[in-house]
mmCIF file with all atom_site columns, C-alpha atoms in Angstrom:
data_model
loop_
_atom_site.group_PDB
_atom_site.id
_atom_site.type_symbol
_atom_site.label_atom_id
_atom_site.label_alt_id
_atom_site.label_comp_id
_atom_site.label_asym_id
_atom_site.label_entity_id
_atom_site.label_seq_id
_atom_site.pdbx_PDB_ins_code
_atom_site.Cartn_x
_atom_site.Cartn_y
_atom_site.Cartn_z
_atom_site.occupancy
_atom_site.B_iso_or_equiv
_atom_site.pdbx_formal_charge
_atom_site.auth_seq_id
_atom_site.auth_comp_id
_atom_site.auth_asym_id
_atom_site.auth_atom_id
_atom_site.pdbx_PDB_model_num
ATOM 1   C CA . UNK A 1 1   ? 75.657 15.982 39.653 1.00 33.00 ? 1   UNK A CA 1
ATOM 2   C CA . UNK A 1 2   ? 79.287 16.812 40.035 1.00 33.00 ? 2   UNK A CA 1
ATOM 3   C CA . UNK A 1 3   ? 81.405 19.937 39.676 1.00 36.00 ? 3   UNK A CA 1
ATOM 4   C CA . UNK A 1 4   ? 83.980 20.743 37.046 1.00 40.00 ? 4   UNK A CA 1
ATOM 5   C CA . UNK A 1 5   ? 86.762 23.269 37.386 1.00 37.00 ? 5   UNK A CA 1
ATOM 6   C CA . UNK A 1 6   ? 86.920 25.860 34.652 1.00 42.00 ? 6   UNK A CA 1
ATOM 7   C CA . UNK A 1 7   ? 90.198 27.602 35.457 1.00 42.00 ? 7   UNK A CA 1
ATOM 8   C CA . UNK A 1 8   ? 91.191 30.068 38.202 1.00 39.00 ? 8   UNK A CA 1
ATOM 9   C CA . UNK A 1 9   ? 88.824 28.627 40.750 1.00 38.00 ? 9   UNK A CA 1
ATOM 10  C CA . UNK A 1 10  ? 85.635 29.024 38.698 1.00 41.00 ? 10  UNK A CA 1
ATOM 11  C CA . UNK A 1 11  ? 83.491 26.019 39.459 1.00 39.00 ? 11  UNK A CA 1
ATOM 12  C CA . UNK A 1 12  ? 80.149 25.247 37.852 1.00 44.00 ? 12  UNK A CA 1
ATOM 13  C CA . UNK A 1 13  ? 77.741 22.377 37.993 1.00 48.00 ? 13  UNK A CA 1
ATOM 14  C CA . UNK A 1 14  ? 77.492 20.222 34.926 1.00 58.00 ? 14  UNK A CA 1
ATOM 15  C CA . UNK A 1 15  ? 74.017 20.467 33.423 1.00 57.00 ? 15  UNK A CA 1
ATOM 16  C CA . UNK A 1 16  ? 72.189 17.177 33.102 1.00 71.00 ? 16  UNK A CA 1
ATOM 17  C CA . UNK A 1 17  ? 71.175 16.415 29.531 1.00 91.00 ? 17  UNK A CA 1
ATOM 18  C CA . UNK A 1 18  ? 67.477 16.139 30.374 1.00 90.00 ? 18  UNK A CA 1
ATOM 19  C CA . UNK A 1 19  ? 66.312 16.863 26.830 1.00 91.00 ? 19  UNK A CA 1
ATOM 20  C CA . UNK A 1 20  ? 68.436 13.995 25.529 1.00 94.00 ? 20  UNK A CA 1
ATOM 21  C CA . UNK A 1 21  ? 67.332 11.151 27.781 1.00 91.00 ? 21  UNK A CA 1
ATOM 22  C CA . UNK A 1 22  ? 66.956 7.884  25.928 1.00 92.00 ? 22  UNK A CA 1
ATOM 23  C CA . UNK A 1 23  ? 69.653 8.617  23.340 1.00 94.00 ? 23  UNK A CA 1
ATOM 24  C CA . UNK A 1 24  ? 72.744 6.359  23.053 1.00 95.00 ? 24  UNK A CA 1
ATOM 25  C CA . UNK A 1 25  ? 75.650 7.061  25.392 1.00 95.00 ? 25  UNK A CA 1
ATOM 26  C CA . UNK A 1 26  ? 78.123 8.038  22.614 1.00 95.00 ? 26  UNK A CA 1
ATOM 27  C CA . UNK A 1 27  ? 75.735 10.793 21.447 1.00 95.00 ? 27  UNK A CA 1
ATOM 28  C CA . UNK A 1 28  ? 75.271 12.010 25.014 1.00 96.00 ? 28  UNK A CA 1
ATOM 29  C CA . UNK A 1 29  ? 79.025 12.116 25.545 1.00 96.00 ? 29  UNK A CA 1
ATOM 30  C CA . UNK A 1 30  ? 79.528 14.066 22.322 1.00 96.00 ? 30  UNK A CA 1
ATOM 31  C CA . UNK A 1 31  ? 76.785 16.547 23.271 1.00 96.00 ? 31  UNK A CA 1
ATOM 32  C CA . UNK A 1 32  ? 78.178 16.959 26.792 1.00 96.00 ? 32  UNK A CA 1
ATOM 33  C CA . UNK A 1 33  ? 81.683 17.558 25.427 1.00 96.00 ? 33  UNK A CA 1
ATOM 34  C CA . UNK A 1 34  ? 80.433 20.254 23.029 1.00 96.00 ? 34  UNK A CA 1
ATOM 35  C CA . UNK A 1 35  ? 78.446 21.857 25.846 1.00 95.00 ? 35  UNK A CA 1
ATOM 36  C CA . UNK A 1 36  ? 81.403 21.764 28.274 1.00 95.00 ? 36  UNK A CA 1
ATOM 37  C CA . UNK A 1 37  ? 83.684 23.312 25.646 1.00 96.00 ? 37  UNK A CA 1
ATOM 38  C CA . UNK A 1 38  ? 81.132 26.020 24.831 1.00 95.00 ? 38  UNK A CA 1
ATOM 39  C CA . UNK A 1 39  ? 80.908 24.802 21.217 1.00 97.00 ? 39  UNK A CA 1
ATOM 40  C CA . UNK A 1 40  ? 77.357 23.426 21.072 1.00 97.00 ? 40  UNK A CA 1
ATOM 41  C CA . UNK A 1 41  ? 75.852 26.715 19.883 1.00 96.00 ? 41  UNK A CA 1
ATOM 42  C CA . UNK A 1 42  ? 78.474 27.117 17.168 1.00 97.00 ? 42  UNK A CA 1
ATOM 43  C CA . UNK A 1 43  ? 77.868 23.539 15.998 1.00 97.00 ? 43  UNK A CA 1
ATOM 44  C CA . UNK A 1 44  ? 74.140 24.224 15.656 1.00 98.00 ? 44  UNK A CA 1
ATOM 45  C CA . UNK A 1 45  ? 74.742 27.542 13.880 1.00 97.00 ? 45  UNK A CA 1
ATOM 46  C CA . UNK A 1 46  ? 77.006 25.812 11.373 1.00 97.00 ? 46  UNK A CA 1
ATOM 47  C CA . UNK A 1 47  ? 74.439 23.047 10.788 1.00 97.00 ? 47  UNK A CA 1
ATOM 48  C CA . UNK A 1 48  ? 71.613 25.564 10.265 1.00 97.00 ? 48  UNK A CA 1
ATOM 49  C CA . UNK A 1 49  ? 73.321 28.672 8.808  1.00 95.00 ? 49  UNK A CA 1
ATOM 50  C CA . UNK A 1 50  ? 70.235 30.084 7.042  1.00 94.00 ? 50  UNK A CA 1
ATOM 51  C CA . UNK A 1 51  ? 68.820 31.439 10.268 1.00 93.00 ? 51  UNK A CA 1
ATOM 52  C CA . UNK A 1 52  ? 65.196 31.514 11.345 1.00 95.00 ? 52  UNK A CA 1
ATOM 53  C CA . UNK A 1 53  ? 62.175 30.998 9.122  1.00 96.00 ? 53  UNK A CA 1
ATOM 54  C CA . UNK A 1 54  ? 59.801 33.822 8.128  1.00 95.00 ? 54  UNK A CA 1
ATOM 55  C CA . UNK A 1 55  ? 56.622 32.387 9.704  1.00 97.00 ? 55  UNK A CA 1
ATOM 56  C CA . UNK A 1 56  ? 56.211 34.960 12.479 1.00 95.00 ? 56  UNK A CA 1
ATOM 57  C CA . UNK A 1 57  ? 52.478 35.603 12.853 1.00 97.00 ? 57  UNK A CA 1
ATOM 58  C CA . UNK A 1 58  ? 49.600 33.344 13.859 1.00 97.00 ? 58  UNK A CA 1
ATOM 59  C CA . UNK A 1 59  ? 48.035 33.862 10.436 1.00 98.00 ? 59  UNK A CA 1
ATOM 60  C CA . UNK A 1 60  ? 51.245 32.853 8.656  1.00 98.00 ? 60  UNK A CA 1
ATOM 61  C CA . UNK A 1 61  ? 51.548 29.834 10.962 1.00 98.00 ? 61  UNK A CA 1
ATOM 62  C CA . UNK A 1 62  ? 47.953 28.798 10.202 1.00 97.00 ? 62  UNK A CA 1
ATOM 63  C CA . UNK A 1 63  ? 48.668 28.999 6.446  1.00 97.00 ? 63  UNK A CA 1
ATOM 64  C CA . UNK A 1 64  ? 51.934 27.090 6.871  1.00 98.00 ? 64  UNK A CA 1
ATOM 65  C CA . UNK A 1 65  ? 50.305 24.265 8.851  1.00 97.00 ? 65  UNK A CA 1
ATOM 66  C CA . UNK A 1 66  ? 47.282 24.140 6.546  1.00 96.00 ? 66  UNK A CA 1
ATOM 67  C CA . UNK A 1 67  ? 49.561 23.834 3.489  1.00 96.00 ? 67  UNK A CA 1
ATOM 68  C CA . UNK A 1 68  ? 51.441 20.952 5.131  1.00 97.00 ? 68  UNK A CA 1
ATOM 69  C CA . UNK A 1 69  ? 48.172 19.257 6.082  1.00 96.00 ? 69  UNK A CA 1
ATOM 70  C CA . UNK A 1 70  ? 46.747 19.639 2.571  1.00 95.00 ? 70  UNK A CA 1
ATOM 71  C CA . UNK A 1 71  ? 49.938 18.238 1.059  1.00 95.00 ? 71  UNK A CA 1
ATOM 72  C CA . UNK A 1 72  ? 50.219 15.159 3.266  1.00 95.00 ? 72  UNK A CA 1
ATOM 73  C CA . UNK A 1 73  ? 46.808 14.594 4.866  1.00 93.00 ? 73  UNK A CA 1
ATOM 74  C CA . UNK A 1 74  ? 44.106 15.560 2.389  1.00 84.00 ? 74  UNK A CA 1
ATOM 75  C CA . UNK A 1 75  ? 41.538 13.385 4.140  1.00 83.00 ? 75  UNK A CA 1
ATOM 76  C CA . UNK A 1 76  ? 42.409 14.725 7.588  1.00 78.00 ? 76  UNK A CA 1
ATOM 77  C CA . UNK A 1 77  ? 40.046 16.761 9.699  1.00 80.00 ? 77  UNK A CA 1
ATOM 78  C CA . UNK A 1 78  ? 39.820 20.531 9.322  1.00 86.00 ? 78  UNK A CA 1
ATOM 79  C CA . UNK A 1 79  ? 42.096 22.493 11.634 1.00 91.00 ? 79  UNK A CA 1
ATOM 80  C CA . UNK A 1 80  ? 40.113 25.297 13.221 1.00 92.00 ? 80  UNK A CA 1
ATOM 81  C CA . UNK A 1 81  ? 42.931 27.257 14.837 1.00 94.00 ? 81  UNK A CA 1
ATOM 82  C CA . UNK A 1 82  ? 46.719 27.404 14.752 1.00 95.00 ? 82  UNK A CA 1
ATOM 83  C CA . UNK A 1 83  ? 48.664 29.842 16.899 1.00 94.00 ? 83  UNK A CA 1
ATOM 84  C CA . UNK A 1 84  ? 51.909 30.545 18.663 1.00 95.00 ? 84  UNK A CA 1
ATOM 85  C CA . UNK A 1 85  ? 51.368 30.236 22.396 1.00 91.00 ? 85  UNK A CA 1
ATOM 86  C CA . UNK A 1 86  ? 53.605 31.912 24.982 1.00 88.00 ? 86  UNK A CA 1
ATOM 87  C CA . UNK A 1 87  ? 52.016 29.802 27.731 1.00 85.00 ? 87  UNK A CA 1
ATOM 88  C CA . UNK A 1 88  ? 53.543 26.581 26.408 1.00 81.00 ? 88  UNK A CA 1
ATOM 89  C CA . UNK A 1 89  ? 56.799 26.090 28.225 1.00 65.00 ? 89  UNK A CA 1
ATOM 90  C CA . UNK A 1 90  ? 59.547 23.638 27.513 1.00 56.00 ? 90  UNK A CA 1
ATOM 91  C CA . UNK A 1 91  ? 59.641 22.957 31.253 1.00 49.00 ? 91  UNK A CA 1
ATOM 92  C CA . UNK A 1 92  ? 56.296 21.178 30.902 1.00 53.00 ? 92  UNK A CA 1
ATOM 93  C CA . UNK A 1 93  ? 57.954 19.006 28.231 1.00 55.00 ? 93  UNK A CA 1
ATOM 94  C CA . UNK A 1 94  ? 55.586 20.435 25.633 1.00 56.00 ? 94  UNK A CA 1
ATOM 95  C CA . UNK A 1 95  ? 56.670 22.337 22.564 1.00 64.00 ? 95  UNK A CA 1
ATOM 96  C CA . UNK A 1 96  ? 53.341 22.162 20.832 1.00 62.00 ? 96  UNK A CA 1
ATOM 97  C CA . UNK A 1 97  ? 49.844 21.020 21.608 1.00 62.00 ? 97  UNK A CA 1
ATOM 98  C CA . UNK A 1 98  ? 47.085 19.481 19.572 1.00 59.00 ? 98  UNK A CA 1
ATOM 99  C CA . UNK A 1 99  ? 43.680 19.714 21.186 1.00 60.00 ? 99  UNK A CA 1
ATOM 100 C CA . UNK A 1 100 ? 40.293 18.637 19.992 1.00 60.00 ? 100 UNK A CA 1
ATOM 101 C CA . UNK A 1 101 ? 36.866 19.270 21.378 1.00 67.00 ? 101 UNK A CA 1
ATOM 102 C CA . UNK A 1 102 ? 33.901 17.108 20.413 1.00 64.00 ? 102 UNK A CA 1
ATOM 103 C CA . UNK A 1 103 ? 30.501 18.772 20.368 1.00 64.00 ? 103 UNK A CA 1
ATOM 104 C CA . UNK A 1 104 ? 27.051 17.656 19.349 1.00 68.00 ? 104 UNK A CA 1
ATOM 105 C CA . UNK A 1 105 ? 25.633 19.956 16.685 1.00 70.00 ? 105 UNK A CA 1
ATOM 106 C CA . UNK A 1 106 ? 22.280 19.099 15.157 1.00 75.00 ? 106 UNK A CA 1
ATOM 107 C CA . UNK A 1 107 ? 22.469 15.451 16.144 1.00 74.00 ? 107 UNK A CA 1
ATOM 108 C CA . UNK A 1 108 ? 26.004 15.072 14.732 1.00 76.00 ? 108 UNK A CA 1
ATOM 109 C CA . UNK A 1 109 ? 29.235 14.855 16.632 1.00 72.00 ? 109 UNK A CA 1
ATOM 110 C CA . UNK A 1 110 ? 31.734 17.444 15.395 1.00 71.00 ? 110 UNK A CA 1
ATOM 111 C CA . UNK A 1 111 ? 35.336 17.869 16.440 1.00 76.00 ? 111 UNK A CA 1
ATOM 112 C CA . UNK A 1 112 ? 37.251 21.154 16.527 1.00 84.00 ? 112 UNK A CA 1
ATOM 113 C CA . UNK A 1 113 ? 41.012 20.814 16.216 1.00 89.00 ? 113 UNK A CA 1
ATOM 114 C CA . UNK A 1 114 ? 43.515 23.379 17.448 1.00 91.00 ? 114 UNK A CA 1
ATOM 115 C CA . UNK A 1 115 ? 47.289 23.371 17.187 1.00 92.00 ? 115 UNK A CA 1
ATOM 116 C CA . UNK A 1 116 ? 49.386 25.574 19.435 1.00 91.00 ? 116 UNK A CA 1
ATOM 117 C CA . UNK A 1 117 ? 53.125 25.969 19.018 1.00 93.00 ? 117 UNK A CA 1
ATOM 118 C CA . UNK A 1 118 ? 55.495 27.392 21.639 1.00 91.00 ? 118 UNK A CA 1
ATOM 119 C CA . UNK A 1 119 ? 56.664 30.932 20.825 1.00 92.00 ? 119 UNK A CA 1
ATOM 120 C CA . UNK A 1 120 ? 60.225 29.594 20.993 1.00 91.00 ? 120 UNK A CA 1
ATOM 121 C CA . UNK A 1 121 ? 59.599 28.396 17.425 1.00 93.00 ? 121 UNK A CA 1
ATOM 122 C CA . UNK A 1 122 ? 59.297 31.936 16.037 1.00 94.00 ? 122 UNK A CA 1
ATOM 123 C CA . UNK A 1 123 ? 63.088 32.312 16.000 1.00 94.00 ? 123 UNK A CA 1
ATOM 124 C CA . UNK A 1 124 ? 64.392 28.890 15.001 1.00 96.00 ? 124 UNK A CA 1
ATOM 125 C CA . UNK A 1 125 ? 65.362 27.413 11.631 1.00 97.00 ? 125 UNK A CA 1
ATOM 126 C CA . UNK A 1 126 ? 62.577 26.277 9.296  1.00 97.00 ? 126 UNK A CA 1
ATOM 127 C CA . UNK A 1 127 ? 63.551 22.643 9.907  1.00 98.00 ? 127 UNK A CA 1
ATOM 128 C CA . UNK A 1 128 ? 62.637 22.905 13.597 1.00 97.00 ? 128 UNK A CA 1
ATOM 129 C CA . UNK A 1 129 ? 59.299 24.562 12.823 1.00 97.00 ? 129 UNK A CA 1
ATOM 130 C CA . UNK A 1 130 ? 58.498 21.851 10.295 1.00 98.00 ? 130 UNK A CA 1
ATOM 131 C CA . UNK A 1 131 ? 59.422 19.137 12.804 1.00 97.00 ? 131 UNK A CA 1
ATOM 132 C CA . UNK A 1 132 ? 57.038 20.433 15.481 1.00 95.00 ? 132 UNK A CA 1
ATOM 133 C CA . UNK A 1 133 ? 54.171 21.096 13.053 1.00 96.00 ? 133 UNK A CA 1
ATOM 134 C CA . UNK A 1 134 ? 54.554 17.653 11.478 1.00 96.00 ? 134 UNK A CA 1
ATOM 135 C CA . UNK A 1 135 ? 54.491 16.203 15.000 1.00 95.00 ? 135 UNK A CA 1
ATOM 136 C CA . UNK A 1 136 ? 51.260 18.012 15.867 1.00 92.00 ? 136 UNK A CA 1
ATOM 137 C CA . UNK A 1 137 ? 49.666 17.177 12.509 1.00 94.00 ? 137 UNK A CA 1
ATOM 138 C CA . UNK A 1 138 ? 50.409 13.492 13.037 1.00 94.00 ? 138 UNK A CA 1
ATOM 139 C CA . UNK A 1 139 ? 48.268 13.707 16.170 1.00 91.00 ? 139 UNK A CA 1
ATOM 140 C CA . UNK A 1 140 ? 45.252 14.346 13.911 1.00 90.00 ? 140 UNK A CA 1
ATOM 141 C CA . UNK A 1 141 ? 45.469 10.681 12.885 1.00 90.00 ? 141 UNK A CA 1
ATOM 142 C CA . UNK A 1 142 ? 47.350 9.048  15.767 1.00 91.00 ? 142 UNK A CA 1
ATOM 143 C CA . UNK A 1 143 ? 46.820 10.204 19.353 1.00 89.00 ? 143 UNK A CA 1
ATOM 144 C CA . UNK A 1 144 ? 49.654 8.129  20.844 1.00 93.00 ? 144 UNK A CA 1
ATOM 145 C CA . UNK A 1 145 ? 53.382 8.230  20.125 1.00 93.00 ? 145 UNK A CA 1
ATOM 146 C CA . UNK A 1 146 ? 53.494 4.794  18.540 1.00 97.00 ? 146 UNK A CA 1
ATOM 147 C CA . UNK A 1 147 ? 55.096 3.314  15.433 1.00 97.00 ? 147 UNK A CA 1
ATOM 148 C CA . UNK A 1 148 ? 52.256 4.499  13.158 1.00 97.00 ? 148 UNK A CA 1
ATOM 149 C CA . UNK A 1 149 ? 52.619 8.023  14.594 1.00 96.00 ? 149 UNK A CA 1
ATOM 150 C CA . UNK A 1 150 ? 56.354 8.204  13.872 1.00 97.00 ? 150 UNK A CA 1
ATOM 151 C CA . UNK A 1 151 ? 55.882 6.654  10.417 1.00 98.00 ? 151 UNK A CA 1
ATOM 152 C CA . UNK A 1 152 ? 53.437 9.441  9.646  1.00 96.00 ? 152 UNK A CA 1
ATOM 153 C CA . UNK A 1 153 ? 55.956 12.030 10.873 1.00 97.00 ? 153 UNK A CA 1
ATOM 154 C CA . UNK A 1 154 ? 58.630 10.488 8.639  1.00 98.00 ? 154 UNK A CA 1
ATOM 155 C CA . UNK A 1 155 ? 56.283 10.491 5.645  1.00 97.00 ? 155 UNK A CA 1
ATOM 156 C CA . UNK A 1 156 ? 55.781 14.242 6.062  1.00 97.00 ? 156 UNK A CA 1
ATOM 157 C CA . UNK A 1 157 ? 59.431 14.958 6.935  1.00 98.00 ? 157 UNK A CA 1
ATOM 158 C CA . UNK A 1 158 ? 62.034 12.271 6.144  1.00 98.00 ? 158 UNK A CA 1
ATOM 159 C CA . UNK A 1 159 ? 64.603 13.974 8.439  1.00 98.00 ? 159 UNK A CA 1
ATOM 160 C CA . UNK A 1 160 ? 62.150 14.213 11.351 1.00 98.00 ? 160 UNK A CA 1
ATOM 161 C CA . UNK A 1 161 ? 64.331 12.330 13.851 1.00 97.00 ? 161 UNK A CA 1
ATOM 162 C CA . UNK A 1 162 ? 67.468 14.334 13.026 1.00 98.00 ? 162 UNK A CA 1
ATOM 163 C CA . UNK A 1 163 ? 65.601 17.645 13.397 1.00 98.00 ? 163 UNK A CA 1
ATOM 164 C CA . UNK A 1 164 ? 64.089 16.490 16.683 1.00 96.00 ? 164 UNK A CA 1
ATOM 165 C CA . UNK A 1 165 ? 67.531 15.547 18.007 1.00 97.00 ? 165 UNK A CA 1
ATOM 166 C CA . UNK A 1 166 ? 69.019 18.869 16.880 1.00 97.00 ? 166 UNK A CA 1
ATOM 167 C CA . UNK A 1 167 ? 66.134 20.737 18.495 1.00 96.00 ? 167 UNK A CA 1
ATOM 168 C CA . UNK A 1 168 ? 66.843 18.863 21.735 1.00 94.00 ? 168 UNK A CA 1
ATOM 169 C CA . UNK A 1 169 ? 70.494 19.919 21.426 1.00 97.00 ? 169 UNK A CA 1
ATOM 170 C CA . UNK A 1 170 ? 69.342 23.515 21.002 1.00 96.00 ? 170 UNK A CA 1
ATOM 171 C CA . UNK A 1 171 ? 67.110 23.276 24.099 1.00 93.00 ? 171 UNK A CA 1
ATOM 172 C CA . UNK A 1 172 ? 70.095 21.901 26.016 1.00 94.00 ? 172 UNK A CA 1
ATOM 173 C CA . UNK A 1 173 ? 72.238 24.799 24.791 1.00 95.00 ? 173 UNK A CA 1
ATOM 174 C CA . UNK A 1 174 ? 69.509 27.323 25.596 1.00 92.00 ? 174 UNK A CA 1
ATOM 175 C CA . UNK A 1 175 ? 69.043 26.058 29.134 1.00 90.00 ? 175 UNK A CA 1
ATOM 176 C CA . UNK A 1 176 ? 72.775 25.937 29.866 1.00 93.00 ? 176 UNK A CA 1
ATOM 177 C CA . UNK A 1 177 ? 73.730 29.297 28.376 1.00 93.00 ? 177 UNK A CA 1
ATOM 178 C CA . UNK A 1 178 ? 70.482 31.312 28.002 1.00 92.00 ? 178 UNK A CA 1
ATOM 179 C CA . UNK A 1 179 ? 71.887 32.244 24.573 1.00 93.00 ? 179 UNK A CA 1
ATOM 180 C CA . UNK A 1 180 ? 69.237 32.393 21.864 1.00 93.00 ? 180 UNK A CA 1
ATOM 181 C CA . UNK A 1 181 ? 70.758 31.390 18.537 1.00 95.00 ? 181 UNK A CA 1
ATOM 182 C CA . UNK A 1 182 ? 69.645 32.769 15.144 1.00 93.00 ? 182 UNK A CA 1
ATOM 183 C CA . UNK A 1 183 ? 68.010 35.881 16.687 1.00 83.00 ? 183 UNK A CA 1
ATOM 184 C CA . UNK A 1 184 ? 70.570 38.196 15.120 1.00 75.00 ? 184 UNK A CA 1
ATOM 185 C CA . UNK A 1 185 ? 69.835 36.667 11.694 1.00 70.00 ? 185 UNK A CA 1
ATOM 186 C CA . UNK A 1 186 ? 66.153 37.721 11.608 1.00 68.00 ? 186 UNK A CA 1
ATOM 187 C CA . UNK A 1 187 ? 65.358 39.813 8.545  1.00 58.00 ? 187 UNK A CA 1
ATOM 188 C CA . UNK A 1 188 ? 62.769 42.428 9.388  1.00 51.00 ? 188 UNK A CA 1
#
């Protein structure tokens, strides 16, 4: 950590890019420059000008996820519950959760699958919602984040990696500024 001067004696600490660890240095430098100049939010707004998606309720989210599953994973297990969850916090490095419970019913082992998505995703562009739901759906087939897992994500959303990176930029912006983007564009 080091301090930067921002004119007339204002000094602030540079935010570490914790959501962007593992990305190449040139990308980190570009992100840091946009953040330091206060232009990261504007860059994201220009990249995703359509505003947030319309999937606001748990029922709508269940239908959205079920449609994606039926399109790309017809043979996949039934999803018993899908919901937005205010208890999922980015701080825990979780944006969504896939859980399954195995129970013995009548001599057969049955699994119940649930997908929970952080409430943060209620007010983001459709691309970000699709990225997180595709990620959680891929966990139906692959439990670990391995090559097969990411191939499945890419099959469901060819721009998966770009949307994930942009979401990480948004989380960086959100943490540094506390400014929620796209909120003013919600159509009620």
